[in-house]
């Protein structure tokens, strides 16, 4: 059993003193001290158990013994840089490549999703000779300076932020809240046309496109699932302009979507990105990540004459851990589990939607699921405060969930992949109770919600209230005072 | 004992197929496959032992059992992000802070020296409102795009590289090969004046300085030790211009210099940087690093409104490993060992200088030592090919050393800190033999070298040949054909 050195208040005080104040904790008014974890459960200093519905890094389960063993054995033997030959590096590269279309065959091992996406940009700049990057609304791609520039999710948080002239923001292909919705005859083409427009605007300024980058499914952006065919059409426009397509799988890869190993594969077999970046789940918490690209892009990068060396990237310990994670996914059929349990979870949430007016949308693939809360189903008014209430009340019942998206009204499910049907059932039951309480306080009723939803044309243009205006600190929605513990603000607790 | 999966040729073939060609190996014509390591020794697939004189990452010795144990125990218990409270994080922050001047009190935990330096730039930009960065000739600060921009060591490798208009390159304070040398009455002031000039030039263009960044001792730049007092004077000029001082300790911190824990402390107690970045040795190979700054800079960064979140940074495993590294440094008095053994190594190298005309300069602090080879002591003509010969012939005798600096003629010693006097003696004996062979082939004689050195005014301006012109791919020096295994090119194998 884990012991602690300090009491909780002392930990808080020391953290306040010695850790950057920009580094936030979950539930800042009463943060959680976690001392151990196993599978999908985390334990606080009193050994109280929390169900973890959010930790997409502890992919194969917290502290999986196979992963720990692989790391330990290799740490005892050798941990050095990739300027020496080592079998772990090449075996791991081979194994990763085998999960991807054949032309994605060349790996670069780095330490974080941020390092991976930054390197992807460098590869794109060098290969295309272009400088401009197209990114999506609400996108988040990492915390190094080049990525803040292409992450509206981040730079919109900043007071007085300037957008780089080489960065262009395209519409988020969100068919629930975006410009083209589920009732549009062809949202994939419509959203891709927007990218084409963005390219044309860049060309008018004399700029050259290097890349389009997108998460295969937008995560921080609100669990957005782009319509099938969108990536193919975007890739065509971008490649016609001399640019390349970067699929950011940092949050959504490694079998999470259930039907496929990579989320970009949801778009169909005819779609192959030029670069894929991976991270978070890749080492089950060990700091590592990878960029995989084509031989052509890799050769072009080499032709610049500049070596690429990453001190820790691809060391034998990281590779041993990466291999163990792949083994566990396979051995325990966690991709299959994601499909089954994710499907069950989505079914339960669909049922909630039938009974709760606050539920605006349920969407998901495998264990990547979003539950979008709205005050009004027709107007799709984001229920931001209510979403906060849900996560705070779940926390009291020792269930960890988060809310995200531009309005922080999307409950995000991205649990360790060993999540069970029982876990799904438990969390949905709790949400059911909380929504019942919230709706009672708000005097919201299901039949009115349905009437409102059906009584209006689905074709109408979204109003500002529906969320096309960015309002990261929006607090215009009145708070539900009957619900306790809701005055706390973790608005910036995203990613 | 370690086993291997593939024979060496298969490892090479798979690497060629699946790993980015920009990622180079040491000794590319016949790379080394290492399967285990311990202390200052590495072992190849035939269990042949190499003495490691270069691995500044395996700081407390390869696979130190205390570090492995700390990592293992914590991996079994918990590895999660810093949004939960954990004692390891705050204990580690407290311990690191205790090694630094009091005002450097706020930590940000990240995954690599590159992430650390990029964050340092972001802190500087936000705190000062400036955009411009002053960097030194031959500097290397990391591989993410923002750092390539401030690393002449890297961007000079690139064909057709553009220098960012916000980056200004100041003279390297190299008193052996730079503009102001050991015979200058006050090189610290003279080099600092150059930074002042650079600031004035930036101001003339209407630019504002955010920061001056330098390694406390330039490592890839050629093991350069700036004159005492230089940093104080630079800091004054930079702060007068509204900028801040970033000390990059990624390669040189954690007791390596022997007399002090941090290399910037060599400048005197009256010097305190505004930001210190650390990396490589911090986790003995585990991917981790840290930025430490003042409360003022940290508060300003927070006031931007943007959260800083790093998925892996500051996780309990990294912190446990970091704490173990600090414990071992203390317990085994490795800083003291660096002072003693480093002093002994320097003494032996000084003796080589007396007997070998090829030795132009010996410089070092603790176990950070450079041996600069020259063809002509007066002209200080870089002996690039000869330095390559030395490292290739040492490799044949199973000693790992590297050559670096803008002319790749500086032999770099930066071994694990458990390096012994016997190790030092062995490597110097081998170098002694190799230099003797080389000098015989070149028909170089000591008395001529001394005459040439004394026969000229030391005050003369350096000529191009002395190396003020960047020539990263310079191969003008004829090769010594009598020395075998010298046709191999690892010119890009730096860092």
Tab-separated table of C-alpha atoms in Angstrom, chain B residues 147-438:
chain	number	residue	atom	x	y	z
B	147	UNK	CA	14.804	26.091	-30.950
B	148	UNK	CA	16.211	25.306	-34.375
B	149	UNK	CA	15.646	29.031	-34.962
B	150	UNK	CA	17.936	29.920	-32.050
B	151	UNK	CA	20.527	27.182	-32.651
B	152	UNK	CA	23.197	28.243	-35.160
B	153	UNK	CA	24.759	24.814	-34.578
B	154	UNK	CA	21.659	23.360	-36.252
B	155	UNK	CA	20.511	25.982	-38.711
B	156	UNK	CA	23.957	26.279	-40.238
B	157	UNK	CA	23.652	22.605	-41.192
B	158	UNK	CA	20.696	23.409	-43.350
B	159	UNK	CA	20.987	24.214	-46.988
B	160	UNK	CA	19.434	27.588	-47.622
B	161	UNK	CA	18.430	28.211	-44.025
B	162	UNK	CA	16.919	31.577	-43.223
B	163	UNK	CA	17.590	33.194	-39.884
B	164	UNK	CA	14.481	34.491	-38.167
B	165	UNK	CA	14.374	38.269	-37.962
B	166	UNK	CA	13.736	37.921	-34.227
B	167	UNK	CA	16.919	35.977	-33.560
B	168	UNK	CA	20.297	37.653	-33.064
B	169	UNK	CA	23.564	35.792	-32.841
B	170	UNK	CA	26.232	37.143	-30.477
B	171	UNK	CA	29.904	36.167	-30.415
B	172	UNK	CA	30.771	32.946	-28.661
B	173	UNK	CA	32.786	33.875	-25.532
B	174	UNK	CA	35.519	31.481	-26.582
B	175	UNK	CA	38.872	32.754	-25.324
B	176	UNK	CA	40.799	30.165	-27.340
B	177	UNK	CA	39.313	30.577	-30.809
B	178	UNK	CA	36.940	33.535	-30.516
B	179	UNK	CA	37.475	37.215	-31.263
B	180	UNK	CA	38.859	38.037	-27.808
B	181	UNK	CA	41.340	35.535	-26.493
B	182	UNK	CA	43.225	34.517	-23.378
B	183	UNK	CA	45.653	37.391	-23.851
B	184	UNK	CA	42.906	40.005	-23.996
B	185	UNK	CA	42.930	42.182	-20.848
B	186	UNK	CA	39.190	41.758	-20.218
B	187	UNK	CA	37.433	39.282	-22.491
B	188	UNK	CA	34.336	39.115	-20.222
B	189	UNK	CA	33.609	42.800	-20.775
B	190	UNK	CA	34.548	42.676	-24.449
B	191	UNK	CA	32.202	39.758	-25.211
B	192	UNK	CA	29.422	41.316	-23.130
B	193	UNK	CA	29.856	44.564	-25.076
B	194	UNK	CA	29.142	42.565	-28.210
B	195	UNK	CA	25.797	41.515	-26.713
B	196	UNK	CA	25.128	45.183	-25.986
B	197	UNK	CA	25.862	45.995	-29.629
B	198	UNK	CA	23.493	43.270	-30.744
B	199	UNK	CA	20.781	44.735	-28.522
B	200	UNK	CA	21.347	48.169	-30.001
B	201	UNK	CA	21.094	46.804	-33.524
B	202	UNK	CA	17.791	45.138	-32.630
B	203	UNK	CA	16.518	48.390	-31.129
B	204	UNK	CA	17.459	50.258	-34.283
B	205	UNK	CA	15.118	47.941	-36.166
B	206	UNK	CA	12.392	48.718	-33.644
B	207	UNK	CA	12.586	45.291	-32.053
B	208	UNK	CA	12.276	44.435	-28.376
B	209	UNK	CA	14.515	41.900	-26.622
B	210	UNK	CA	12.785	39.073	-24.748
B	211	UNK	CA	15.783	37.055	-23.655
B	212	UNK	CA	19.409	36.137	-23.905
B	213	UNK	CA	19.866	32.374	-23.822
B	214	UNK	CA	23.121	30.486	-23.407
B	215	UNK	CA	24.337	27.177	-22.129
B	216	UNK	CA	26.242	27.929	-18.949
B	217	UNK	CA	29.143	26.201	-20.700
B	218	UNK	CA	28.792	25.670	-24.444
B	219	UNK	CA	28.832	21.961	-25.083
B	220	UNK	CA	28.158	21.129	-28.760
B	221	UNK	CA	29.667	24.539	-29.483
B	222	UNK	CA	33.077	23.112	-28.516
B	223	UNK	CA	33.297	22.798	-24.716
B	224	UNK	CA	33.586	26.558	-24.323
B	225	UNK	CA	34.007	28.035	-20.846
B	226	UNK	CA	33.009	31.692	-20.781
B	227	UNK	CA	35.251	34.079	-18.838
B	228	UNK	CA	34.114	34.766	-15.272
B	229	UNK	CA	31.952	37.856	-15.026
B	230	UNK	CA	30.633	37.574	-18.577
B	231	UNK	CA	27.128	36.450	-17.556
B	232	UNK	CA	26.773	39.261	-14.981
B	233	UNK	CA	27.635	41.883	-17.578
B	234	UNK	CA	25.418	40.294	-20.227
B	235	UNK	CA	22.534	40.061	-17.762
B	236	UNK	CA	22.913	43.744	-17.000
B	237	UNK	CA	22.755	44.746	-20.665
B	238	UNK	CA	19.845	42.394	-21.355
B	239	UNK	CA	17.849	43.472	-18.297
B	240	UNK	CA	18.480	47.128	-19.120
B	241	UNK	CA	16.816	46.366	-22.437
B	242	UNK	CA	13.833	44.758	-20.667
B	243	UNK	CA	14.903	41.208	-21.417
B	244	UNK	CA	15.725	38.260	-19.189
B	245	UNK	CA	18.566	35.753	-18.893
B	246	UNK	CA	17.974	32.056	-19.590
B	247	UNK	CA	20.711	29.686	-18.426
B	248	UNK	CA	20.532	26.399	-20.310
B	249	UNK	CA	21.906	23.723	-17.968
B	250	UNK	CA	20.542	20.796	-19.989
B	251	UNK	CA	23.990	19.356	-20.705
B	252	UNK	CA	26.107	20.807	-17.928
B	253	UNK	CA	24.102	20.817	-14.698
B	254	UNK	CA	23.754	18.436	-11.743
B	255	UNK	CA	27.257	18.676	-10.326
B	256	UNK	CA	29.190	17.889	-13.494
B	257	UNK	CA	31.448	20.929	-13.126
B	258	UNK	CA	32.661	19.664	-9.758
B	259	UNK	CA	32.965	22.883	-7.801
B	260	UNK	CA	29.280	23.739	-8.085
B	261	UNK	CA	25.985	21.998	-8.669
B	262	UNK	CA	25.083	24.304	-11.559
B	263	UNK	CA	27.519	25.528	-14.157
B	264	UNK	CA	26.197	29.090	-14.094
B	265	UNK	CA	27.476	29.254	-10.504
B	266	UNK	CA	31.020	29.220	-11.901
B	267	UNK	CA	30.402	32.876	-12.756
B	268	UNK	CA	30.148	33.848	-9.093
B	269	UNK	CA	27.502	34.187	-6.419
B	270	UNK	CA	26.433	37.583	-7.687
B	271	UNK	CA	24.952	35.997	-10.806
B	272	UNK	CA	21.390	34.638	-10.814
B	273	UNK	CA	19.625	33.833	-14.096
B	274	UNK	CA	15.906	34.529	-14.490
B	275	UNK	CA	15.238	31.066	-15.855
B	276	UNK	CA	17.206	27.829	-15.608
B	277	UNK	CA	16.424	24.890	-17.877
B	278	UNK	CA	17.587	21.373	-17.130
B	279	UNK	CA	17.395	18.038	-18.895
B	280	UNK	CA	19.600	15.142	-20.034
B	281	UNK	CA	21.155	13.928	-16.734
B	282	UNK	CA	18.096	14.820	-14.649
B	283	UNK	CA	16.537	11.340	-14.873
B	284	UNK	CA	19.603	9.262	-15.766
B	285	UNK	CA	17.973	8.459	-19.123
B	286	UNK	CA	14.314	8.654	-18.161
B	287	UNK	CA	12.577	11.230	-20.399
B	288	UNK	CA	12.087	14.232	-18.166
B	289	UNK	CA	13.230	17.791	-17.669
B	290	UNK	CA	12.421	20.969	-15.825
B	291	UNK	CA	12.228	24.750	-16.095
B	292	UNK	CA	12.740	26.803	-12.956
B	293	UNK	CA	12.049	30.496	-12.775
B	294	UNK	CA	11.149	33.334	-10.462
B	295	UNK	CA	7.740	33.969	-8.942
B	296	UNK	CA	7.437	37.151	-11.040
B	297	UNK	CA	7.986	35.391	-14.342
B	298	UNK	CA	5.630	32.573	-13.329
B	299	UNK	CA	2.862	34.967	-12.273
B	300	UNK	CA	3.170	36.869	-15.509
B	301	UNK	CA	2.857	33.635	-17.484
B	302	UNK	CA	-0.298	32.780	-15.597
B	303	UNK	CA	-1.761	36.207	-16.240
B	304	UNK	CA	-1.941	35.391	-19.958
B	305	UNK	CA	-4.958	33.294	-19.052
B	306	UNK	CA	-3.589	30.162	-20.687
B	307	UNK	CA	-3.264	26.980	-18.721
B	308	UNK	CA	0.005	25.086	-19.015
B	309	UNK	CA	-0.550	21.370	-19.086
B	310	UNK	CA	2.011	18.745	-19.946
B	311	UNK	CA	0.585	15.223	-20.148
B	312	UNK	CA	3.638	13.362	-18.862
B	313	UNK	CA	5.559	16.170	-17.164
B	314	UNK	CA	5.883	15.801	-13.401
B	315	UNK	CA	4.280	12.366	-13.234
B	316	UNK	CA	5.056	10.415	-10.040
B	317	UNK	CA	7.429	7.993	-11.808
B	318	UNK	CA	9.541	10.758	-13.334
B	319	UNK	CA	9.662	12.565	-9.990
B	320	UNK	CA	10.629	9.378	-8.119
B	321	UNK	CA	13.446	8.843	-10.586
B	322	UNK	CA	14.529	12.477	-10.348
B	323	UNK	CA	14.635	12.230	-6.554
B	324	UNK	CA	16.686	9.022	-6.747
B	325	UNK	CA	19.202	10.708	-9.050
B	326	UNK	CA	19.638	13.570	-6.566
B	327	UNK	CA	20.049	11.053	-3.738
B	328	UNK	CA	22.743	9.126	-5.588
B	329	UNK	CA	24.661	12.285	-6.494
B	330	UNK	CA	24.670	13.129	-2.802
B	331	UNK	CA	25.229	9.664	-1.367
B	332	UNK	CA	28.096	8.819	-3.690
B	333	UNK	CA	29.438	12.369	-3.696
B	334	UNK	CA	29.520	12.360	-7.467
B	335	UNK	CA	30.026	16.111	-7.596
B	336	UNK	CA	33.146	15.603	-5.498
B	337	UNK	CA	34.186	12.760	-7.775
B	338	UNK	CA	33.725	14.983	-10.827
B	339	UNK	CA	36.016	17.554	-9.239
B	340	UNK	CA	38.727	15.033	-8.348
B	341	UNK	CA	38.646	12.823	-11.425
B	342	UNK	CA	38.008	15.782	-13.724
B	343	UNK	CA	40.985	17.552	-12.206
B	344	UNK	CA	43.142	14.481	-12.697
B	345	UNK	CA	41.961	14.075	-16.312
B	346	UNK	CA	42.766	17.716	-17.057
B	347	UNK	CA	46.194	17.295	-15.518
B	348	UNK	CA	46.902	14.295	-17.741
B	349	UNK	CA	45.670	16.183	-20.792
B	350	UNK	CA	47.825	19.195	-19.877
B	351	UNK	CA	50.730	16.821	-19.883
B	352	UNK	CA	49.739	15.617	-23.370
B	353	UNK	CA	49.799	19.223	-24.483
B	354	UNK	CA	53.418	19.493	-23.423
B	355	UNK	CA	54.360	16.556	-25.598
B	356	UNK	CA	51.964	16.719	-28.572
B	357	UNK	CA	51.959	19.542	-31.092
B	358	UNK	CA	48.445	18.512	-32.184
B	359	UNK	CA	47.032	19.565	-28.823
B	360	UNK	CA	46.062	23.209	-29.046
B	361	UNK	CA	44.061	23.667	-25.897
B	362	UNK	CA	42.917	21.805	-22.814
B	363	UNK	CA	39.983	23.233	-20.912
B	364	UNK	CA	37.533	21.908	-18.420
B	365	UNK	CA	35.594	22.118	-15.201
B	366	UNK	CA	35.072	18.840	-13.398
B	367	UNK	CA	33.945	16.140	-15.805
B	368	UNK	CA	33.205	18.623	-18.565
B	369	UNK	CA	36.484	18.691	-20.478
B	370	UNK	CA	37.577	19.634	-23.988
B	371	UNK	CA	40.779	18.804	-25.821
B	372	UNK	CA	41.107	20.970	-28.907
B	373	UNK	CA	43.280	19.597	-31.696
B	374	UNK	CA	45.109	21.913	-34.094
B	375	UNK	CA	47.424	21.448	-37.038
B	376	UNK	CA	49.354	24.552	-36.165
B	377	UNK	CA	49.426	26.021	-32.677
B	378	UNK	CA	50.026	29.556	-33.816
B	379	UNK	CA	47.337	29.684	-36.476
B	380	UNK	CA	45.153	27.359	-34.415
B	381	UNK	CA	44.207	25.569	-37.630
B	382	UNK	CA	41.497	23.073	-36.646
B	383	UNK	CA	42.712	19.473	-36.887
B	384	UNK	CA	39.311	18.160	-37.915
B	385	UNK	CA	40.356	15.004	-39.710
B	386	UNK	CA	42.798	14.145	-36.935
B	387	UNK	CA	40.062	14.500	-34.307
B	388	UNK	CA	37.957	12.071	-36.320
B	389	UNK	CA	40.899	9.708	-36.503
B	390	UNK	CA	41.292	9.814	-32.752
B	391	UNK	CA	37.674	8.945	-32.058
B	392	UNK	CA	37.611	6.157	-34.661
B	393	UNK	CA	40.803	4.613	-33.345
B	394	UNK	CA	39.562	4.886	-29.774
B	395	UNK	CA	36.410	3.121	-30.821
B	396	UNK	CA	38.506	0.217	-32.120
B	397	UNK	CA	40.000	0.032	-28.665
B	398	UNK	CA	36.487	0.138	-27.177
B	399	UNK	CA	36.571	3.653	-25.838
B	400	UNK	CA	33.697	5.953	-26.732
B	401	UNK	CA	34.619	9.596	-27.237
B	402	UNK	CA	33.235	12.241	-29.585
B	403	UNK	CA	34.482	15.316	-31.430
B	404	UNK	CA	32.434	18.485	-31.593
B	405	UNK	CA	32.553	22.256	-31.948
B	406	UNK	CA	32.118	24.228	-35.173
B	407	UNK	CA	35.184	22.502	-36.659
B	408	UNK	CA	34.584	19.138	-34.972
B	409	UNK	CA	38.131	19.263	-33.692
B	410	UNK	CA	37.355	19.367	-29.981
B	411	UNK	CA	37.425	16.022	-28.210
B	412	UNK	CA	34.593	16.103	-25.697
B	413	UNK	CA	34.758	14.367	-22.348
B	414	UNK	CA	31.416	14.188	-20.556
B	415	UNK	CA	31.353	10.703	-19.024
B	416	UNK	CA	28.990	9.266	-16.428
B	417	UNK	CA	29.914	10.885	-13.118
B	418	UNK	CA	31.223	7.637	-11.651
B	419	UNK	CA	34.190	7.842	-14.036
B	420	UNK	CA	37.411	6.913	-12.190
B	421	UNK	CA	41.042	7.998	-12.222
B	422	UNK	CA	41.875	4.643	-13.842
B	423	UNK	CA	39.367	5.325	-16.612
B	424	UNK	CA	40.925	8.754	-17.128
B	425	UNK	CA	44.405	7.283	-17.217
B	426	UNK	CA	43.388	4.628	-19.726
B	427	UNK	CA	41.761	6.982	-22.201
B	428	UNK	CA	44.618	9.484	-22.024
B	429	UNK	CA	47.187	6.730	-22.590
B	430	UNK	CA	45.313	5.633	-25.687
B	431	UNK	CA	45.041	9.186	-26.984
B	432	UNK	CA	48.754	9.621	-26.307
B	433	UNK	CA	49.558	6.665	-28.575
B	434	UNK	CA	47.194	7.785	-31.301
B	435	UNK	CA	48.546	11.342	-31.306
B	436	UNK	CA	52.080	9.978	-31.523
B	437	UNK	CA	51.113	7.969	-34.615
B	438	UNK	CA	49.281	10.883	-36.165
